[in-house]
Every structure is written in C-alpha cells, then in structure tokens.
Amino acid sequence: MAKIELSFYPGCSSQKGATSSNYLVSAQTMCEELDIQLNEIPDWNCCGASIGYGGGGELPRLALSARNIALSEEHNSGQEIVATCAACWLSTREAKERLHEDEQMFKDANAALSEAGLKYQGEANVRHMVEVLVEDIGFDGIKSKVKKPLEGLKIAGYVGCQTNRPFGIAGESFENPKYLDNIVEAVGADSIPTYEKKVQCCGGALAFSEPEKSQEMIKGIIEAAYDNGADMIVTPCPLCQANVEIYQDNINETYGTKFNMPVVYYSTLMSVAFGRSAKDAALDGQVIPAKKLEEIASK
Amino acid sequence: MSDLNTAMIEKYRSSFLKEVEANVEEGEWVKMCMQCGVCSGSCPLGKHWDHPPQELFMMIRANKRDEVLGTDSMWMCTSCYNCIARCPRGLPITHIMHGLAVYSKRLGLVQKKQPTAEFSQIFWDNLMKKGRVNELKLGLSMYFKDGFGQGIKNAMANQKLGQNMMKAKRMNAMEFFGGHSVKDLSGFQKMVKKAQEIEEGNLKDAK
Ligand code: SF4
Ligand code: SF4
Ligand code: SF4
Ligand code: SF4
C-alpha cells in the first residue's frame, strides 16, 4: 500500500491532558500500522464545536473553521484535511459548504481572515478518519494487518450522531449504519448488529449543561449494550466516548444500576489487534479499564 | 427590553416570518416547512421542548413572536442532526434552531439562567482567550457560574469524576495556569473581532 498523507486536524479535546488525548495516541498508532502519515495543520484553532453557536453566532463561528482550512491550504497544500473528532469534522465541512454556497459569506469570511494575514479558498476536501479507513484502506485492508484477532470479544458499535449525520459515510444509512460493525468484525471480534442504540444521541454538549436529562439518555445507551451481551462499547466520537464512559458512577448513583462498561475507540481496537502494546493503544487512558483488551495486548 | 428588540418590533410589525428570514441563520427556509412533524418526533430531548421545531415553524408563520423568542425550547437542541437527515423538505432545522436561540439572545430575550445558553457563552469565551478550549477552566467556570457556594457543591459532587479523569491523564490541573494556545493569538482574535463586527453590522442595517 502506498503511503497516504493527510492534513490532520486533531482538535482541542485530543490535546495532551484533555478528555480524548487517548484517542489521539491510539489513532497515531493505528495510522503508523496503516502507513498513513498525519501532517498536523500548523497553529490550528478550535472549531467552536456545535455548542459554540450560542456565543459565536454565524460568521465568527464559520471564520474559525475557515482559518483552519486556510492554514491547511497554505502549509499542507494538496492534501485532504482529516479530523478524528466528529464535531471538528462536521464544523469544518459545514463551514466549507456554507462558504461555497453563500458568496457574501465567502467574502465576509475572507475579510475577517485577512486580519490574520490569511486567505481562504475552500478547495481542500474535508474528511473524517473513518472515511479514510472505510474508503481508502477498506475492511479487507484492515483485516490484512491484524496480528492478534480480538477473538471472543462481543462489542457494541455505538456510532452516535455527528459521525453519522448530516454527512455520514458514503453508502451508509443514517438510521442503521454498518461500518462500525464491519470494523469490529475486521479486527476479529463479534459485532452486535441488533444493538438498537447505535445512533442514539448522548446529549452532546448538553451532558454538561443539562446533566440529568442527558444521563437519562446515556443510561439507555449502556443498558442496551448489556442487554445485547456486550463486553464493551466502541465509538468513533470523542464526546460520545467521554459521555458514555465517565458518567457511569453518577448514573449508578441516580438509578441504582451497576454499570461498569468500558467504552473504547475503533483506533483502540485496531491498535491492539495490530499487535501493539497497551500503552500504544492508550488503554491507560480508560476511566473504566478495558481488561479484556489489556489481556490480549499483553499476550 | 433591549433597543434592538424594540427596533425590530417596529420594523417588522406585520410579519414575524420576514423578521426571521432576514435575521435568523437559515431563516429563509422556514416557509418551506410542510408541517409533517417528522422533526418534532426526532429530537432526543423531545419531551423537554415546550414547542418542538415543527410547532415553532408554525408559530413563526402565525406571528407568535413573543412565544417563539421567549421559549427556551431551542436550547434543548443537542445538535444531533436527526431532523436534517429526515426532513422531507430538506430544511436545515438544526441551524434554524441555533439561529433562533442566538437571535433571541441578541435581543435580550433569553430566560435567565438557561443552562445551555450560559454554557454556550462560557464555552465561546473560553475558546476566545487562547484559540483553543481549556477544558479545565471550562468545567470550573460552569461549576462556579452560580456563585462560589454552589460551585463548591457542584465541584464536590463531581470530585470523583475529576479524580478518575486525572488518573487517566485526561484532565490536567496545570491547565489552570495557562494551557494550550494558538501561536498567532493576536491574529486569531483580530479575525474573530472583525467577523463579529461584520455580523453585528448586518443586524444593525436590518434595523
Ligand atoms: S469539536 Fe471540540 S475538540 Fe474539536 S476543535 Fe472543536 S471544540 Fe475543539
Ligand atoms: S452521540 Fe453525542 S457526542 Fe456523539 S455526536 Fe452525538 S451528540 Fe455528539
Ligand atoms: S420535518 Fe421538515 S417539513 Fe416536516 S415539520 Fe419538520 S421542518 Fe417541517
Ligand atoms: S438537531 Fe436539534 S432540532 Fe434537530 S432533531 Fe436534534 S435536537 Fe432536534
């Protein structure tokens, strides 16, 4: 396989000491094994996520993503932009589309960017890491790199919202996407096609501002995984991962449940299956340890 | 009541729909709604919306300005994009909800202490300081938004969560003293300021 070079937008939550720093570590490991080179966009800024709208309005919010795209076009010219965070991908791609459709907005965004000495063209493709896996590497390509199949593990594929909507992965349904299950199968584990909460929203940023309302939804996501006999949940989204993993104590307290369900990234699974260490797979970043993966990694 | 609100009432006296079309993000789509109700059945926090999206669109057309701009329903939007994926007319509902929320906020009509309105502003202010979000300060400002006493209570309630995150190296107490930043911070801030000026200018022109 020829080396794939991508202009990489990591996003705030993946930075050192932040909630999804473990995602970054495992994604980097995964990319090493797949011969994907990630060229970080120099001096990228936060995309404003979805929740930024309330403070940022429209143009200031779009300008954030326009700056990242402009920096990528200047420094990583000719490369596709790829994000690992669903919200980063969504904001960036949404900004690109809005600026493409609305000529006035395009001019206004460039007027703002010129204050920072930048120019936005909007030609670079904006993709999610999962698209690269599904479309460029393929499930067979993933399978061919597996050294330690994750045999005997039953994994609920939790796709969530924003990796799936509104753009989604080409050829996949919004209501019942299959690619995450296919990745689970490719690394040798058992997927759960009947996991009914696979695209249920976890509350997103409202997990913070409306904790009770959101935790009620998160409870359903975890419960369904148990009902389907899952050993763990896998997700492609940093906020999904955090929301579903870290509030389990709070939920147990409120509802008298006994949840202790590990929630990992697809990149965690792949790093372990590709034969890398627990550390390279960032298993030390689990709040709820994924013991069965640790065992396989240490074999 | 804010001056801007008075001016807008004056200007669009006869048609709230026109006001929405001119001033709300993607507002020009509202008239395309065919009232099928699919979006309203799609909101994950649906039971907490006094007026779900389809109803808001109906109310806009029925000139129910006070009710629309005064409800906190739009702040229940989780940005899940269920509605956009399903709407048979292709309305960008998520963005219209965000747009309505922001518009009501700009006119000074948001209910006091609406938690998502507050969080959203805290998030934005946080990211404006360094160009990147500082999660620790974001968490702390949210806990302490209602004063010191409540803040300690909130922080204590989530103490275990914090310890768990620090143990997993996914939260860093040192972030409090600085944290991640873009290098060209002044360029970044100038850019956002300019974008804000343009956007506010457009709203004033509409006056
Ligand atoms: S989505 Fe989150 S993590 Fe990603 S850049 Fe935006 S705010 Fe930062
Ligand atoms: S499931 Fe939750 S975190 Fe993931 S995309 Fe949806 S709202 Fe965002
Ligand atoms: S789904 Fe679309 S057409 Fe149907 S009520 Fe909602 S906005 Fe209107
Ligand atoms: S994006 Fe917002 S409006 Fe649309 S279904 Fe989700 S919560 Fe409802």
XYZ file of C-alpha atoms and ligand atoms in Angstrom:
538
model
C 0.000 0.000 0.000
C 1.334 3.408 -0.881
C 1.740 5.875 1.902
C -1.281 8.138 2.467
C -0.514 11.715 3.527
C -3.200 13.735 5.221
C -3.505 17.234 6.623
C -4.520 16.459 10.180
C -6.883 18.480 12.354
C -6.626 16.980 15.850
C -8.950 19.337 17.776
C -8.767 20.603 21.336
C -10.105 17.569 23.086
C -7.253 15.434 21.766
C -4.512 17.626 23.201
C -2.253 16.420 25.970
C -4.132 16.324 29.264
C -7.545 16.703 27.619
C -10.535 14.353 27.509
C -9.678 12.464 24.345
C -5.882 12.507 24.486
C -6.209 8.713 24.471
C -7.971 8.906 21.101
C -5.031 10.771 19.593
C -2.476 8.279 20.905
C -4.373 5.259 19.578
C -5.167 6.963 16.265
C -1.489 7.705 15.765
C -0.598 4.091 16.489
C -3.277 2.897 14.091
C -2.017 5.219 11.365
C 1.577 4.041 11.801
C 0.451 0.481 11.164
C -1.633 1.503 8.152
C 1.117 3.625 6.642
C -0.863 6.835 6.984
C 1.147 9.975 7.641
C -0.619 12.697 9.616
C 0.680 16.212 8.984
C -0.797 18.402 11.703
C -2.241 21.720 10.473
C 0.188 24.286 11.903
C -1.334 26.541 14.552
C -4.900 25.201 14.133
C -7.583 26.657 16.364
C -10.735 25.273 17.952
C -13.644 24.839 15.554
C -16.212 26.104 18.066
C -17.872 22.667 18.173
C -21.638 22.597 17.894
C -22.250 24.379 21.148
C -20.205 27.433 20.117
C -23.178 28.792 18.216
C -24.703 30.431 21.283
C -21.726 32.715 21.829
C -20.374 32.857 18.308
C -23.345 33.320 16.010
C -22.769 32.500 12.359
C -19.871 34.344 10.725
C -17.484 34.314 13.700
C -18.103 30.586 14.043
C -17.535 29.951 10.330
C -14.386 32.065 10.444
C -12.884 29.644 12.964
C -13.076 26.755 10.532
C -12.123 28.943 7.590
C -8.875 29.768 9.387
C -8.050 26.086 9.822
C -8.807 25.342 6.187
C -6.771 28.346 5.033
C -3.807 27.242 7.146
C -4.071 23.762 5.723
C -4.239 25.076 2.165
C -1.190 27.203 2.784
C 1.021 24.706 4.619
C -0.290 21.272 3.634
C -1.278 22.192 0.137
C -2.859 19.496 -1.995
C -3.620 17.265 0.991
C -7.063 16.300 2.172
C -7.997 17.547 5.617
C -8.868 14.777 8.036
C -10.322 15.031 11.537
C -10.724 12.357 14.178
C -13.345 14.284 16.167
C -16.881 14.134 14.790
C -17.657 17.713 15.771
C -14.401 19.017 14.295
C -15.130 17.262 11.020
C -18.701 18.473 10.975
C -17.903 22.126 11.717
C -15.108 22.215 9.180
C -17.085 20.577 6.415
C -20.195 22.593 7.218
C -18.225 25.837 7.070
C -16.760 24.835 3.746
C -20.197 24.127 2.297
C -21.767 27.306 3.664
C -18.956 29.455 2.314
C -19.255 27.712 -1.005
C -23.000 28.296 -1.294
C -23.095 31.846 0.022
C -20.948 34.291 -1.885
C -21.407 37.132 0.590
C -20.404 34.866 3.461
C -17.320 33.821 1.488
C -16.307 37.466 1.070
C -17.044 38.305 4.697
C -15.056 35.319 5.935
C -12.104 36.383 3.818
C -12.383 39.939 5.105
C -12.101 38.544 8.626
C -9.254 36.190 7.706
C -7.232 38.961 6.119
C -6.917 40.441 9.613
C -4.770 37.408 10.377
C -2.966 37.602 7.027
C -4.750 34.525 5.666
C -6.717 33.704 2.574
C -9.455 31.111 2.297
C -10.023 29.250 -0.952
C -12.035 26.285 0.204
C -10.686 23.709 -2.180
C -9.399 21.069 0.202
C -11.571 18.015 0.845
C -12.641 17.620 4.465
C -12.938 14.049 5.707
C -13.388 12.014 8.849
C -10.743 9.429 9.719
C -13.398 6.743 9.431
C -13.927 7.664 5.775
C -10.247 7.097 5.146
C -10.490 3.692 6.789
C -13.643 2.602 5.009
C -12.954 4.088 1.584
C -9.174 4.148 1.206
C -7.991 1.255 3.362
C -11.110 -0.930 3.251
C -12.225 -3.665 5.637
C -10.010 -6.209 3.920
C -7.074 -3.842 4.193
C -7.708 -3.577 7.934
C -8.083 -7.337 8.238
C -4.797 -7.958 6.479
C -2.920 -6.050 9.220
C -4.409 -7.972 12.134
C -1.828 -9.916 14.124
C -3.916 -10.617 17.226
C -7.565 -11.090 16.339
C -9.837 -9.938 19.139
C -11.422 -13.359 19.368
C -14.264 -13.938 21.775
C -14.972 -10.253 22.355
C -18.515 -9.002 21.822
C -18.530 -5.320 21.000
C -21.459 -2.932 20.638
C -20.804 -0.405 17.868
C -22.019 2.975 19.066
C -21.869 5.338 16.106
C -23.635 8.273 17.799
C -24.858 11.339 15.947
C -22.329 13.505 14.278
C -20.094 10.933 12.624
C -23.317 9.742 11.084
C -25.387 12.860 10.411
C -25.826 15.021 8.470
C -22.961 13.895 6.226
C -22.359 10.330 7.293
C -20.175 7.865 5.456
C -20.924 7.421 1.781
C -23.170 4.480 1.014
C -24.212 4.022 4.656
C -27.706 4.581 6.015
C -28.298 7.323 8.593
C -30.568 5.115 10.651
C -28.622 1.864 10.543
C -25.005 2.359 9.508
C -22.945 -0.821 9.356
C -19.353 0.333 9.010
C -18.513 0.265 12.704
C -19.778 -3.312 12.974
C -17.695 -4.152 9.915
C -14.585 -2.711 11.574
C -15.340 -4.775 14.688
C -15.568 -7.899 12.534
C -12.415 -6.980 10.600
C -10.366 -6.985 13.814
C -11.708 -10.427 14.681
C -14.300 -9.573 17.322
C -18.062 -10.205 17.248
C -20.233 -7.259 16.313
C -23.794 -6.758 17.537
C -25.927 -5.809 14.537
C -29.017 -5.692 16.780
C -27.576 -3.020 19.072
C -30.560 -0.718 18.834
C -28.961 2.353 20.397
C -26.214 2.622 17.809
C -27.254 6.075 16.595
C -28.915 7.357 19.767
C -27.732 10.815 20.815
C -25.892 11.019 24.139
C -26.785 14.649 24.720
C -23.554 16.041 23.269
C -22.557 19.257 24.987
C -25.817 19.232 26.914
C -24.325 16.475 29.069
C -22.693 19.429 30.770
C -25.500 21.967 30.866
C -28.399 19.527 31.310
C -26.767 16.596 33.116
C -29.920 14.862 34.393
C -31.658 14.956 31.026
C -28.576 13.693 29.214
C -27.702 10.990 31.690
C -31.135 9.505 31.221
C -30.267 9.005 27.527
C -26.783 7.732 28.287
C -28.305 5.174 30.628
C -30.294 3.757 27.700
C -27.172 3.504 25.554
C -25.311 1.461 28.183
C -28.298 -0.634 29.192
C -28.862 -1.754 25.604
C -25.215 -2.803 25.371
C -25.631 -5.002 28.453
C -28.917 -6.406 27.138
C -27.123 -7.420 23.948
C -24.389 -9.179 25.898
C -21.627 -6.712 25.014
C -18.209 -6.836 26.690
C -17.571 -3.253 25.716
C -18.768 -0.365 23.573
C -16.776 1.072 20.677
C -17.279 4.549 19.215
C -15.700 6.906 16.652
C -16.593 10.119 18.540
C -14.622 11.707 21.416
C -17.621 13.309 23.044
C -19.654 10.097 22.792
C -16.749 8.219 24.331
C -16.435 10.625 27.233
C -20.160 10.997 27.835
C -20.839 7.275 27.828
C -17.795 6.327 29.880
C -17.293 8.915 32.582
C -20.811 9.411 33.956
C -21.413 5.751 34.778
C -20.767 6.361 38.502
C -23.283 9.211 38.525
C -25.838 7.116 36.678
C -25.331 4.205 39.065
C -25.959 6.539 41.946
C -29.125 8.031 40.458
C -30.681 4.879 39.077
C -29.235 2.135 41.275
C -27.652 0.457 38.246
C -24.295 -1.322 38.408
C -22.778 -0.135 35.138
C -19.096 -0.742 34.585
C -18.946 -0.895 30.797
C -15.666 0.008 29.073
C -16.028 2.420 26.140
C -13.181 2.449 23.626
C -12.365 3.941 20.225
C -12.138 1.982 16.982
C -8.499 3.047 16.983
C -8.010 1.368 20.375
C -9.351 -1.908 18.983
C -7.228 -1.658 15.880
C -4.031 -0.789 17.764
C -4.428 -3.878 19.949
C -5.406 -6.132 17.041
C -2.422 -4.866 15.047
C -0.216 -6.220 17.811
C 0.749 -3.007 19.549
C 1.197 -2.554 23.294
C -1.462 -1.450 25.785
C 0.366 1.851 26.055
C 0.392 2.482 22.299
C -3.310 1.661 22.255
C -3.778 4.186 25.107
C -5.505 1.604 27.281
C -4.076 3.513 30.247
C -6.450 6.315 29.261
C -9.553 4.331 30.175
C -11.526 5.541 33.169
C -13.233 2.143 33.113
C -10.426 -0.285 32.218
C -10.925 -2.495 29.194
C -9.447 -5.570 30.882
C -10.117 -7.985 28.060
C -8.180 -5.782 25.659
C -5.356 -5.431 28.169
C -5.122 -9.221 28.317
C -4.873 -9.543 24.570
C -2.323 -6.728 24.355
C -0.074 -8.363 26.961
C -0.104 -11.775 25.275
C -36.400 45.272 26.725
C -33.357 45.960 24.555
C -33.309 48.788 21.994
C -32.612 46.298 19.275
C -35.723 44.347 20.198
C -37.884 47.489 20.125
C -36.437 48.459 16.774
C -37.132 45.029 15.325
C -40.729 45.006 16.557
C -41.168 48.410 14.966
C -39.666 47.354 11.684
C -41.381 44.006 11.214
C -44.661 44.808 12.889
C -46.741 42.913 10.382
C -44.609 39.863 9.753
C -42.519 37.872 12.171
C -41.765 35.460 9.311
C -39.993 38.272 7.431
C -38.066 39.177 10.561
C -36.905 35.577 10.916
C -35.997 35.347 7.243
C -33.861 38.452 7.467
C -32.148 37.924 10.811
C -32.031 34.255 11.747
C -29.396 31.856 10.429
C -31.023 29.854 7.587
C -34.330 31.601 8.437
C -35.293 31.842 4.785
C -36.082 28.114 4.920
C -38.913 28.382 7.456
C -41.606 28.937 4.863
C -40.665 25.637 3.184
C -41.870 23.555 6.136
C -44.860 21.397 5.274
C -45.754 20.605 8.883
C -45.308 16.861 8.661
C -43.951 16.662 12.209
C -41.041 14.327 11.470
C -38.526 16.694 13.052
C -40.522 17.021 16.240
C -40.512 13.275 16.649
C -36.744 13.227 16.193
C -35.426 15.428 18.993
C -33.703 13.267 21.610
C -34.810 15.623 24.372
C -38.234 15.984 22.784
C -40.236 15.745 25.974
C -38.406 18.794 27.328
C -39.290 21.055 24.409
C -42.356 23.211 25.128
C -42.562 23.794 21.393
C -40.765 21.301 19.129
C -39.342 22.503 15.777
C -42.417 21.877 13.629
C -44.535 23.817 16.099
C -42.039 26.686 16.192
C -42.209 26.926 12.401
C -45.990 27.078 12.580
C -45.863 29.729 15.299
C -43.439 31.850 13.278
C -45.889 31.905 10.409
C -48.732 32.680 12.797
C -46.866 35.765 14.039
C -46.412 34.448 17.569
C -43.267 36.461 18.122
C -43.272 36.676 21.922
C -43.930 32.982 22.353
C -41.219 31.941 19.914
C -38.481 34.274 21.113
C -39.442 33.762 24.743
C -39.370 29.960 24.866
C -36.241 28.081 25.841
C -37.143 25.150 23.585
C -34.403 25.842 21.040
C -31.802 25.491 23.772
C -32.868 21.839 24.127
C -31.320 21.118 20.731
C -28.428 18.663 21.121
C -27.192 19.175 17.536
C -27.890 15.514 16.805
C -28.911 16.229 13.167
C -31.678 13.624 13.215
C -34.054 16.220 11.843
C -31.846 17.271 8.935
C -31.287 13.648 7.952
C -35.040 13.026 7.925
C -36.853 16.210 6.836
C -38.568 15.506 3.502
C -38.201 19.162 2.546
C -34.505 19.379 3.361
C -34.791 22.154 5.930
C -31.550 22.810 7.865
C -33.530 22.563 11.102
C -30.568 22.274 13.474
C -29.171 25.571 12.218
C -32.534 27.298 12.340
C -32.866 26.225 15.989
C -29.395 27.556 16.738
C -30.225 30.706 14.796
C -33.459 31.311 16.704
C -31.678 30.758 20.008
C -28.929 33.226 19.116
C -31.402 35.790 17.813
C -33.464 35.679 20.967
C -30.242 36.049 22.925
C -29.113 39.076 20.905
C -32.441 40.734 21.561
C -32.042 40.116 25.281
C -34.976 37.732 25.479
C -33.354 34.532 26.787
C -34.683 33.274 30.081
C -32.302 33.967 32.945
C -30.054 31.066 33.927
C -30.962 28.977 30.887
C -28.115 26.494 31.438
C -27.267 25.753 27.806
C -27.345 29.442 26.885
C -24.916 30.070 29.728
C -22.706 27.104 28.912
C -22.562 28.043 25.277
C -21.346 31.547 26.129
C -18.834 30.257 28.660
C -17.532 27.847 26.018
C -17.149 30.621 23.467
C -15.432 32.989 25.915
C -13.101 30.208 26.930
C -12.066 29.466 23.366
C -11.631 33.166 22.549
C -8.936 33.532 25.216
C -6.431 31.149 23.633
C -7.960 29.994 20.377
C -8.330 26.541 21.869
C -10.641 25.237 24.533
C -9.247 24.873 28.022
C -11.376 22.065 29.383
C -10.373 22.526 32.985
C -11.338 26.191 33.105
C -14.433 25.408 31.088
C -15.507 22.929 33.741
C -14.648 25.236 36.589
C -16.470 28.248 35.148
C -19.534 26.098 34.602
C -19.475 24.829 38.178
C -18.959 28.311 39.561
C -21.370 30.189 37.334
C -23.938 30.431 40.117
C -21.539 31.719 42.719
C -18.894 30.293 44.978
C -21.069 28.247 47.353
C -22.918 26.471 44.577
C -19.636 26.000 42.753
C -18.043 24.136 45.641
C -21.145 21.974 45.889
C -21.075 21.180 42.175
C -17.356 20.508 42.223
C -17.674 18.193 45.232
C -20.479 16.291 43.541
C -18.175 15.622 40.614
C -14.969 15.199 42.561
C -14.678 11.506 41.845
C -15.194 12.098 38.141
C -12.365 14.634 38.172
C -10.038 12.271 40.006
C -10.827 9.493 37.555
C -10.031 11.761 34.628
C -6.759 12.938 36.164
C -5.730 9.360 36.847
C -6.342 8.506 33.186
C -4.304 11.644 32.266
C -7.318 13.077 30.508
C -7.579 16.098 32.763
C -4.657 18.238 33.820
C -4.714 20.556 36.833
C -1.805 22.530 35.334
C -4.099 23.723 32.568
C -5.371 26.217 35.116
C -2.141 28.194 34.809
C -2.087 28.619 31.073
C -2.768 25.681 28.892
C -2.837 25.115 25.173
C -2.938 28.127 22.871
C -2.658 29.098 19.231
C 0.627 30.879 18.488
C -0.802 33.696 16.426
C -3.246 34.660 19.145
C -3.445 38.319 18.149
C -4.218 37.474 14.531
C -6.794 34.974 15.707
C -8.522 37.487 17.941
C -8.443 40.228 15.316
C -10.052 37.863 12.836
C -12.889 36.974 15.194
C -13.411 40.602 16.141
C -13.726 41.542 12.507
C -16.208 38.721 11.901
C -18.265 39.903 14.852
C -18.257 43.462 13.576
C -19.486 42.372 10.167
C -22.232 40.224 11.666
C -23.402 42.918 14.096
C -23.276 45.463 11.320
C -25.635 43.336 9.259
C -28.092 43.170 12.127
C -27.958 46.936 12.628
C -28.518 47.558 8.927
C -31.639 45.500 9.197
C -32.912 47.909 11.828
S -15.037 19.873 18.295
Fe -14.330 20.104 20.226
S -12.432 19.426 20.282
Fe -12.982 19.577 18.218
S -11.887 21.528 17.913
Fe -13.921 21.738 18.181
S -14.179 22.220 20.305
Fe -12.240 21.613 19.934
S -23.585 10.962 20.218
Fe -23.285 12.577 21.451
S -21.222 13.206 21.303
Fe -21.533 11.791 19.751
S -22.031 13.029 18.089
Fe -23.988 12.683 19.099
S -24.227 14.252 20.478
Fe -22.183 14.246 19.738
S -39.559 17.565 9.125
Fe -39.260 19.299 7.796
S -41.170 19.573 6.747
Fe -41.570 18.186 8.430
S -42.278 19.528 10.044
Fe -40.102 19.333 10.316
S -39.233 21.018 9.176
Fe -41.330 20.808 8.528
S -30.611 18.612 15.838
Fe -31.756 19.698 17.335
S -33.653 20.135 16.363
Fe -32.711 18.546 15.149
S -33.511 16.645 15.976
Fe -31.621 17.057 17.037
S -32.266 18.156 18.847
Fe -33.953 18.218 17.428
